[in-house]
XYZ file of C-alpha atoms in Angstrom:
192
model
C 7.013 20.225 7.211
C 6.258 19.815 3.500
C 2.920 18.492 2.638
C 3.225 16.389 -0.593
C 0.572 16.874 -3.094
C -2.673 14.441 -3.354
C -1.373 11.391 -5.741
C -3.950 10.231 -8.550
C -2.350 6.885 -7.781
C -3.925 7.105 -3.908
C -6.486 4.826 -4.561
C -7.704 2.411 -1.477
C -7.694 -1.127 -2.589
C -9.436 -3.812 -0.089
C -6.829 -6.232 1.249
C -9.113 -8.920 0.268
C -8.911 -7.665 -3.710
C -5.292 -7.874 -3.259
C -5.234 -11.568 -1.634
C -7.458 -12.733 -4.211
C -5.187 -11.398 -6.788
C -2.102 -12.939 -5.281
C -3.913 -16.396 -5.348
C -4.464 -15.788 -9.224
C -7.873 -14.194 -9.475
C -8.418 -12.983 -12.825
C -11.355 -10.845 -11.695
C -9.329 -9.332 -8.989
C -6.585 -8.482 -11.633
C -9.413 -7.029 -13.872
C -10.789 -4.598 -10.965
C -7.156 -3.547 -10.130
C -6.443 -2.807 -13.896
C -9.837 -0.708 -13.758
C -8.713 1.136 -10.628
C -5.330 2.159 -12.104
C -5.716 2.273 -15.676
C -6.137 6.187 -15.877
C -3.364 7.188 -13.466
C -0.685 4.793 -14.880
C -1.698 5.881 -18.367
C -2.039 9.756 -17.439
C 1.834 9.303 -15.596
C 3.120 7.378 -18.933
C 1.825 10.093 -21.221
C 3.408 12.844 -19.051
C 6.656 11.266 -18.739
C 7.082 9.855 -22.157
C 4.910 12.246 -24.243
C 3.409 9.851 -26.672
C -0.190 8.068 -26.483
C 1.500 4.903 -27.944
C 4.066 5.116 -25.209
C 1.733 5.608 -22.741
C -0.365 2.677 -23.638
C 3.020 0.509 -23.446
C 4.069 1.657 -19.793
C 0.312 0.546 -18.935
C 0.466 -2.732 -20.303
C 3.946 -3.508 -19.274
C 3.174 -2.042 -15.373
C 0.017 -4.391 -15.507
C 2.106 -7.369 -16.557
C 4.788 -6.549 -13.818
C 1.966 -6.429 -11.223
C 0.371 -9.425 -12.126
C 3.855 -11.514 -12.002
C 5.251 -9.778 -8.910
C 1.920 -9.576 -6.601
C 3.519 -12.028 -4.640
C 6.281 -9.305 -3.738
C 3.886 -7.301 -2.224
C 4.285 -7.405 1.563
C 1.648 -4.610 2.534
C 3.974 -2.900 4.372
C 2.954 0.300 2.505
C -0.284 1.277 0.587
C -0.569 -0.760 -2.826
C -1.267 2.232 -4.944
C 2.394 3.252 -3.503
C 4.011 0.050 -4.562
C 2.098 -0.161 -7.960
C 3.072 3.812 -8.807
C 6.638 2.736 -8.430
C 6.462 -0.041 -10.988
C 4.578 2.753 -13.246
C 7.247 5.190 -12.457
C 10.319 2.551 -13.304
C 8.509 1.395 -16.555
C 7.849 5.073 -17.929
C 11.568 5.738 -16.824
C 13.001 2.856 -18.317
C 11.113 3.907 -21.569
C 12.807 7.297 -21.320
C 16.060 5.808 -20.939
C 15.946 3.690 -23.976
C 14.585 6.422 -25.871
C 16.974 8.991 -27.711
C 15.159 11.669 -26.752
C 15.560 10.299 -22.941
C 17.678 10.532 -20.383
C 20.830 9.414 -22.392
C 21.903 12.811 -23.198
C 23.938 14.240 -20.499
C 21.966 17.662 -19.825
C 23.122 19.091 -16.704
C 22.992 22.885 -15.983
C 23.674 24.962 -12.934
C 20.241 25.116 -11.013
C 19.083 28.373 -10.814
C 16.979 27.446 -7.456
C 15.746 31.139 -6.188
C 12.844 31.014 -8.442
C 11.738 27.365 -9.042
C 8.164 28.218 -8.606
C 5.470 26.006 -8.729
C 3.708 24.689 -11.380
C 0.288 26.873 -12.181
C -2.673 25.694 -11.051
C -5.248 24.182 -13.622
C -7.362 27.674 -13.351
C -4.559 29.782 -14.840
C -4.533 28.088 -18.318
C -6.615 25.647 -19.828
C -6.161 21.951 -19.451
C -5.478 21.596 -23.163
C -2.623 24.384 -23.251
C -1.105 23.068 -20.239
C -0.574 19.491 -21.766
C 0.618 21.137 -24.964
C 3.204 23.317 -23.069
C 4.322 19.776 -21.152
C 4.987 18.265 -24.312
C 6.943 20.796 -25.780
C 9.418 20.384 -23.300
C 12.292 18.164 -23.376
C 11.395 14.506 -22.095
C 13.746 14.559 -18.889
C 12.436 18.107 -18.061
C 8.637 16.919 -18.426
C 9.433 14.069 -16.398
C 11.288 16.068 -13.251
C 8.258 18.570 -13.405
C 5.948 15.833 -13.120
C 7.182 13.417 -10.671
C 7.789 16.674 -8.347
C 4.780 18.551 -8.736
C 2.094 15.567 -9.796
C 3.449 12.772 -7.758
C 4.953 14.570 -4.977
C 8.463 13.038 -5.384
C 11.269 14.909 -3.547
C 14.520 15.941 -5.543
C 16.307 12.971 -3.881
C 13.802 10.595 -4.743
C 13.894 11.889 -8.211
C 17.694 11.821 -8.665
C 17.522 8.014 -7.244
C 14.712 7.078 -9.793
C 16.264 8.837 -13.066
C 20.078 8.000 -12.017
C 20.999 11.605 -12.151
C 22.246 14.032 -9.310
C 19.846 15.983 -7.017
C 21.284 19.132 -8.614
C 20.134 17.609 -11.971
C 16.794 17.510 -10.875
C 16.683 21.066 -9.112
C 17.954 22.646 -12.559
C 15.560 20.605 -14.645
C 12.502 21.932 -12.424
C 13.743 25.435 -12.439
C 14.309 25.537 -16.197
C 11.336 23.381 -16.873
C 9.262 25.788 -14.924
C 10.285 28.774 -16.311
C 10.097 27.321 -19.932
C 6.542 25.999 -18.979
C 5.656 29.642 -18.022
C 7.151 31.082 -21.169
C 4.940 28.510 -23.425
C 1.877 29.310 -21.570
C 2.768 33.221 -22.293
C 2.632 34.019 -18.467
C 6.387 35.409 -18.684
C 8.247 36.939 -21.261
C 10.844 35.070 -23.023
C 14.436 35.827 -22.097
C 15.611 39.502 -24.220
C 11.909 40.497 -24.323
C 11.009 43.456 -22.511
C 7.591 44.740 -21.146
C-alpha cells in the first residue's frame, strides 16, 4: 500500500466557515484566502516557474472558489476540492504558454531508476528551487504533482491530457536531470 505524501493543501477548514462562504460572507472568503494563499502560490510557482504566473494562478483560483463554492458538496475534504481547482488553473496556464504542454515531448520511460526527489536536507532550498526552474515546464509539473502533491501517474495523465507513460518518462528524466543539476550524479558521458 502506497502512502501519499502530505500535501501543503491539507488544511482543515471548519464546515461553519464553508457555510458562511456559501452564504456570501466576505470575511469567510478572506479567511479561506489566507489559509490557502501560500500553498496555491507555491503550486503555481512550481508548475509555471514564474512569480507573476503563480500570482495569476492564485487570483484565478480564488475567483473560481468564490464563484463555485456552492458546487462543493462536502463529499471530500474542502482542501482537496480547492487543490484541484489550483492544479487545473496552473495546468491551463502551462497549456497556453509556448513552453507548456503544447509540445509533444514523449520519450520511452526509463522506469528502473525513477528514484525520488531529494529531501530538503540534501541540498539548500534555494538550489533545489533553481534546479526545478531549469527543468522544462512539463517535467517540472510532473515532478511537483507526483512528489509534492502525491498524484499518481494515472491522475497526472488525466490532469495533463497526456499518457501514463508520458508522466512516468517525465518523472524519470526529470529526477535524473534534477540530480545532475544538484551535482549529485555525473552528467552522461562523464566518468567518475
